[in-house]
Amino acid sequence: MYAGQVKCARLLLTYGADINILDQNNKTPLHYASYYGNVALAEALLKMGADVDTPQCPTATLLVACKYDNVECADMLLNYIANINNVEWHNETPLYYAKH
């Protein structure tokens, strides 16, 4: 399903793309991989230097994975020491989303 995305990401990074760039929604490529449950791309981005917890981003990647029931992605992010205590702007945590 996502076969070419990892190759495309590697190619773009080879040409100087910013792996932690924020878009107009304050999301990074890792956020979108977590949102869509694309574990292969998320892990590749982390191996290529993506920040698991981007300091300038208001929503943590682990929150996104838990909020959208992407368990495999959440598990992988935890292996990269994602902050389990990050709080979203209205005080929800990854655990809050995991239980809903």
Short mmCIF file of N, CA and C in Angstrom, two decimals:
data_model
loop_
_atom_site.label_atom_id
_atom_site.label_comp_id
_atom_site.label_asym_id
_atom_site.label_seq_id
_atom_site.Cartn_x
_atom_site.Cartn_y
_atom_site.Cartn_z
N MET A 1 0.81 -1.20 0.00
CA MET A 1 0.00 0.00 0.00
C MET A 1 0.85 1.27 0.00
N TYR A 2 1.94 1.26 0.79
CA TYR A 2 2.79 2.45 0.91
C TYR A 2 4.18 2.19 0.36
N ALA A 3 4.33 1.24 -0.54
CA ALA A 3 5.64 0.77 -0.98
C ALA A 3 6.59 1.87 -1.43
N GLY A 4 6.11 2.82 -2.21
CA GLY A 4 7.00 3.83 -2.76
C GLY A 4 7.29 5.00 -1.84
N GLN A 5 6.56 5.13 -0.77
CA GLN A 5 6.71 6.32 0.07
C GLN A 5 8.05 6.37 0.80
N VAL A 6 8.54 5.24 1.25
CA VAL A 6 9.85 5.22 1.93
C VAL A 6 10.94 5.60 0.94
N LYS A 7 10.89 5.04 -0.26
CA LYS A 7 11.88 5.38 -1.30
C LYS A 7 11.81 6.86 -1.66
N CYS A 8 10.61 7.37 -1.78
CA CYS A 8 10.42 8.78 -2.11
C CYS A 8 10.99 9.67 -1.00
N ALA A 9 10.73 9.31 0.26
CA ALA A 9 11.25 10.09 1.39
C ALA A 9 12.77 10.10 1.37
N ARG A 10 13.37 8.94 1.14
CA ARG A 10 14.84 8.87 1.09
C ARG A 10 15.39 9.75 -0.03
N LEU A 11 14.75 9.70 -1.18
CA LEU A 11 15.18 10.52 -2.31
C LEU A 11 15.11 12.00 -1.98
N LEU A 12 13.99 12.44 -1.41
CA LEU A 12 13.84 13.85 -1.06
C LEU A 12 14.86 14.29 -0.03
N LEU A 13 15.14 13.43 0.94
CA LEU A 13 16.13 13.78 1.97
C LEU A 13 17.53 13.85 1.38
N THR A 14 17.81 13.02 0.39
CA THR A 14 19.10 13.07 -0.30
C THR A 14 19.32 14.44 -0.94
N TYR A 15 18.23 15.05 -1.38
CA TYR A 15 18.30 16.36 -2.02
C TYR A 15 18.07 17.51 -1.05
N GLY A 16 18.14 17.23 0.25
CA GLY A 16 18.13 18.29 1.24
C GLY A 16 16.80 18.65 1.86
N ALA A 17 15.78 17.83 1.70
CA ALA A 17 14.49 18.12 2.34
C ALA A 17 14.65 18.12 3.85
N ASP A 18 13.91 18.98 4.52
CA ASP A 18 13.92 19.07 5.99
C ASP A 18 12.98 18.00 6.55
N ILE A 19 13.53 17.02 7.24
CA ILE A 19 12.75 15.89 7.74
C ILE A 19 11.75 16.30 8.83
N ASN A 20 12.02 17.41 9.50
CA ASN A 20 11.14 17.86 10.59
C ASN A 20 10.34 19.11 10.23
N ILE A 21 10.20 19.38 8.94
CA ILE A 21 9.50 20.59 8.51
C ILE A 21 8.03 20.54 8.94
N LEU A 22 7.52 21.68 9.34
CA LEU A 22 6.11 21.80 9.71
C LEU A 22 5.32 22.35 8.53
N ASP A 23 4.15 21.80 8.30
CA ASP A 23 3.29 22.35 7.25
C ASP A 23 2.35 23.40 7.85
N GLN A 24 1.37 23.85 7.07
CA GLN A 24 0.46 24.91 7.53
C GLN A 24 -0.40 24.46 8.71
N ASN A 25 -0.46 23.15 8.97
CA ASN A 25 -1.22 22.62 10.11
C ASN A 25 -0.32 22.27 11.29
N ASN A 26 0.94 22.72 11.25
CA ASN A 26 1.93 22.40 12.28
C ASN A 26 2.15 20.90 12.45
N LYS A 27 2.18 20.19 11.34
CA LYS A 27 2.42 18.75 11.35
C LYS A 27 3.68 18.46 10.54
N THR A 28 4.40 17.43 10.99
CA THR A 28 5.60 16.97 10.30
C THR A 28 5.28 15.74 9.45
N PRO A 29 6.20 15.32 8.60
CA PRO A 29 5.98 14.07 7.87
C PRO A 29 5.72 12.89 8.81
N LEU A 30 6.40 12.87 9.96
CA LEU A 30 6.19 11.79 10.92
C LEU A 30 4.76 11.81 11.48
N HIS A 31 4.20 12.99 11.67
CA HIS A 31 2.81 13.07 12.12
C HIS A 31 1.87 12.40 11.12
N TYR A 32 2.08 12.69 9.84
CA TYR A 32 1.19 12.11 8.82
C TYR A 32 1.37 10.60 8.71
N ALA A 33 2.60 10.12 8.83
CA ALA A 33 2.82 8.68 8.82
C ALA A 33 2.12 8.03 10.02
N SER A 34 2.17 8.69 11.18
CA SER A 34 1.50 8.18 12.38
C SER A 34 -0.02 8.23 12.23
N TYR A 35 -0.52 9.30 11.65
CA TYR A 35 -1.96 9.47 11.43
C TYR A 35 -2.51 8.37 10.53
N TYR A 36 -1.79 8.08 9.45
CA TYR A 36 -2.26 7.08 8.49
C TYR A 36 -1.86 5.65 8.86
N GLY A 37 -1.12 5.48 9.95
CA GLY A 37 -0.70 4.16 10.37
C GLY A 37 0.36 3.54 9.47
N ASN A 38 1.15 4.37 8.82
CA ASN A 38 2.20 3.90 7.92
C ASN A 38 3.46 3.65 8.74
N VAL A 39 3.52 2.48 9.36
CA VAL A 39 4.61 2.13 10.26
C VAL A 39 5.95 2.12 9.53
N ALA A 40 5.98 1.58 8.32
CA ALA A 40 7.24 1.51 7.56
C ALA A 40 7.80 2.90 7.31
N LEU A 41 6.96 3.82 6.90
CA LEU A 41 7.43 5.19 6.65
C LEU A 41 7.82 5.88 7.95
N ALA A 42 7.02 5.72 8.99
CA ALA A 42 7.33 6.35 10.28
C ALA A 42 8.68 5.87 10.80
N GLU A 43 8.90 4.56 10.74
CA GLU A 43 10.17 4.03 11.23
C GLU A 43 11.33 4.49 10.35
N ALA A 44 11.13 4.52 9.05
CA ALA A 44 12.19 5.00 8.15
C ALA A 44 12.52 6.46 8.44
N LEU A 45 11.50 7.29 8.66
CA LEU A 45 11.73 8.70 8.99
C LEU A 45 12.53 8.83 10.29
N LEU A 46 12.19 8.03 11.28
CA LEU A 46 12.93 8.07 12.55
C LEU A 46 14.38 7.63 12.36
N LYS A 47 14.58 6.59 11.58
CA LYS A 47 15.95 6.12 11.31
C LYS A 47 16.75 7.15 10.54
N MET A 48 16.06 7.99 9.76
CA MET A 48 16.74 9.02 8.97
C MET A 48 16.88 10.33 9.75
N GLY A 49 16.46 10.35 11.02
CA GLY A 49 16.70 11.52 11.86
C GLY A 49 15.50 12.35 12.27
N ALA A 50 14.29 11.90 11.98
CA ALA A 50 13.11 12.65 12.41
C ALA A 50 13.02 12.67 13.93
N ASP A 51 12.57 13.79 14.47
CA ASP A 51 12.36 13.90 15.92
C ASP A 51 11.06 13.19 16.28
N VAL A 52 11.14 12.24 17.22
CA VAL A 52 9.93 11.54 17.65
C VAL A 52 8.98 12.49 18.37
N ASP A 53 9.52 13.46 19.07
CA ASP A 53 8.74 14.50 19.76
C ASP A 53 9.25 15.86 19.30
N THR A 54 8.69 16.39 18.24
CA THR A 54 9.13 17.67 17.70
C THR A 54 8.77 18.78 18.66
N PRO A 55 9.75 19.48 19.23
CA PRO A 55 9.47 20.49 20.26
C PRO A 55 8.57 21.63 19.80
N GLN A 56 8.68 22.06 18.55
CA GLN A 56 7.89 23.20 18.09
C GLN A 56 6.50 22.81 17.61
N CYS A 57 6.14 21.54 17.74
CA CYS A 57 4.84 21.07 17.27
C CYS A 57 3.90 20.84 18.45
N PRO A 58 2.69 21.37 18.41
CA PRO A 58 1.77 21.26 19.54
C PRO A 58 1.19 19.87 19.76
N THR A 59 1.22 19.00 18.77
CA THR A 59 0.64 17.67 18.92
C THR A 59 1.72 16.62 18.71
N ALA A 60 1.91 15.76 19.69
CA ALA A 60 2.95 14.74 19.63
C ALA A 60 2.54 13.59 18.71
N THR A 61 3.52 12.96 18.09
CA THR A 61 3.24 11.86 17.17
C THR A 61 2.56 10.69 17.88
N LEU A 62 2.93 10.41 19.12
CA LEU A 62 2.30 9.32 19.86
C LEU A 62 0.82 9.63 20.11
N LEU A 63 0.51 10.88 20.39
CA LEU A 63 -0.89 11.28 20.55
C LEU A 63 -1.67 11.00 19.27
N VAL A 64 -1.08 11.33 18.14
CA VAL A 64 -1.74 11.13 16.85
C VAL A 64 -1.99 9.65 16.61
N ALA A 65 -0.98 8.82 16.83
CA ALA A 65 -1.13 7.38 16.61
C ALA A 65 -2.21 6.80 17.52
N CYS A 66 -2.23 7.19 18.78
CA CYS A 66 -3.24 6.68 19.71
C CYS A 66 -4.63 7.21 19.38
N LYS A 67 -4.72 8.47 19.02
CA LYS A 67 -6.01 9.09 18.71
C LYS A 67 -6.70 8.40 17.54
N TYR A 68 -5.91 7.93 16.57
CA TYR A 68 -6.48 7.31 15.38
C TYR A 68 -6.32 5.79 15.37
N ASP A 69 -6.13 5.21 16.56
CA ASP A 69 -6.10 3.75 16.74
C ASP A 69 -5.04 3.04 15.92
N ASN A 70 -3.91 3.67 15.72
CA ASN A 70 -2.82 3.05 14.98
C ASN A 70 -1.85 2.42 15.98
N VAL A 71 -2.26 1.27 16.49
CA VAL A 71 -1.55 0.59 17.58
C VAL A 71 -0.13 0.21 17.18
N GLU A 72 0.04 -0.35 16.00
CA GLU A 72 1.38 -0.74 15.56
C GLU A 72 2.31 0.46 15.50
N CYS A 73 1.78 1.56 15.03
CA CYS A 73 2.58 2.78 14.94
C CYS A 73 2.92 3.30 16.34
N ALA A 74 1.95 3.28 17.25
CA ALA A 74 2.18 3.72 18.62
C ALA A 74 3.26 2.85 19.27
N ASP A 75 3.19 1.55 19.07
CA ASP A 75 4.18 0.63 19.63
C ASP A 75 5.58 0.96 19.09
N MET A 76 5.67 1.20 17.80
CA MET A 76 6.96 1.53 17.19
C MET A 76 7.49 2.85 17.74
N LEU A 77 6.62 3.86 17.89
CA LEU A 77 7.04 5.16 18.43
C LEU A 77 7.56 5.02 19.85
N LEU A 78 6.93 4.16 20.64
CA LEU A 78 7.40 3.92 22.01
C LEU A 78 8.79 3.30 22.01
N ASN A 79 9.09 2.48 21.01
CA ASN A 79 10.44 1.92 20.89
C ASN A 79 11.48 3.00 20.61
N TYR A 80 11.04 4.13 20.09
CA TYR A 80 11.92 5.28 19.85
C TYR A 80 11.79 6.31 20.97
N ILE A 81 11.31 5.90 22.10
CA ILE A 81 11.20 6.71 23.33
C ILE A 81 10.32 7.94 23.14
N ALA A 82 9.17 7.76 22.50
CA ALA A 82 8.21 8.86 22.42
C ALA A 82 7.72 9.20 23.82
N ASN A 83 7.51 10.46 24.08
CA ASN A 83 7.07 10.92 25.40
C ASN A 83 5.62 10.49 25.64
N ILE A 84 5.41 9.60 26.61
CA ILE A 84 4.07 9.10 26.89
C ILE A 84 3.23 10.09 27.69
N ASN A 85 3.85 11.14 28.17
CA ASN A 85 3.13 12.13 28.98
C ASN A 85 2.85 13.44 28.26
N ASN A 86 3.08 13.48 26.95
CA ASN A 86 2.74 14.69 26.20
C ASN A 86 1.26 14.98 26.33
N VAL A 87 0.93 16.25 26.43
CA VAL A 87 -0.45 16.67 26.60
C VAL A 87 -0.85 17.53 25.40
N GLU A 88 -1.99 17.19 24.80
CA GLU A 88 -2.51 17.98 23.70
C GLU A 88 -3.09 19.28 24.25
N TRP A 89 -3.39 20.22 23.38
CA TRP A 89 -3.80 21.57 23.80
C TRP A 89 -5.04 21.57 24.68
N HIS A 90 -5.88 20.55 24.61
CA HIS A 90 -7.04 20.50 25.51
C HIS A 90 -6.88 19.40 26.56
N ASN A 91 -5.63 19.14 26.93
CA ASN A 91 -5.22 18.29 28.05
C ASN A 91 -5.41 16.79 27.87
N GLU A 92 -5.62 16.32 26.65
CA GLU A 92 -5.66 14.88 26.44
C GLU A 92 -4.25 14.34 26.30
N THR A 93 -4.06 13.11 26.76
CA THR A 93 -2.78 12.42 26.69
C THR A 93 -2.92 11.20 25.78
N PRO A 94 -1.81 10.54 25.44
CA PRO A 94 -1.93 9.30 24.66
C PRO A 94 -2.81 8.27 25.36
N LEU A 95 -2.71 8.17 26.68
CA LEU A 95 -3.53 7.21 27.43
C LEU A 95 -5.02 7.54 27.31
N TYR A 96 -5.35 8.81 27.32
CA TYR A 96 -6.75 9.22 27.15
C TYR A 96 -7.30 8.68 25.83
N TYR A 97 -6.53 8.85 24.76
CA TYR A 97 -7.00 8.37 23.46
C TYR A 97 -6.98 6.85 23.37
N ALA A 98 -6.03 6.22 24.03
CA ALA A 98 -5.95 4.76 23.99
C ALA A 98 -7.17 4.11 24.64
N LYS A 99 -7.72 4.75 25.65
CA LYS A 99 -8.86 4.14 26.35
C LYS A 99 -10.20 4.44 25.68
N HIS A 100 -10.24 5.33 24.71
CA HIS A 100 -11.51 5.67 24.05
C HIS A 100 -11.70 4.92 22.78
#
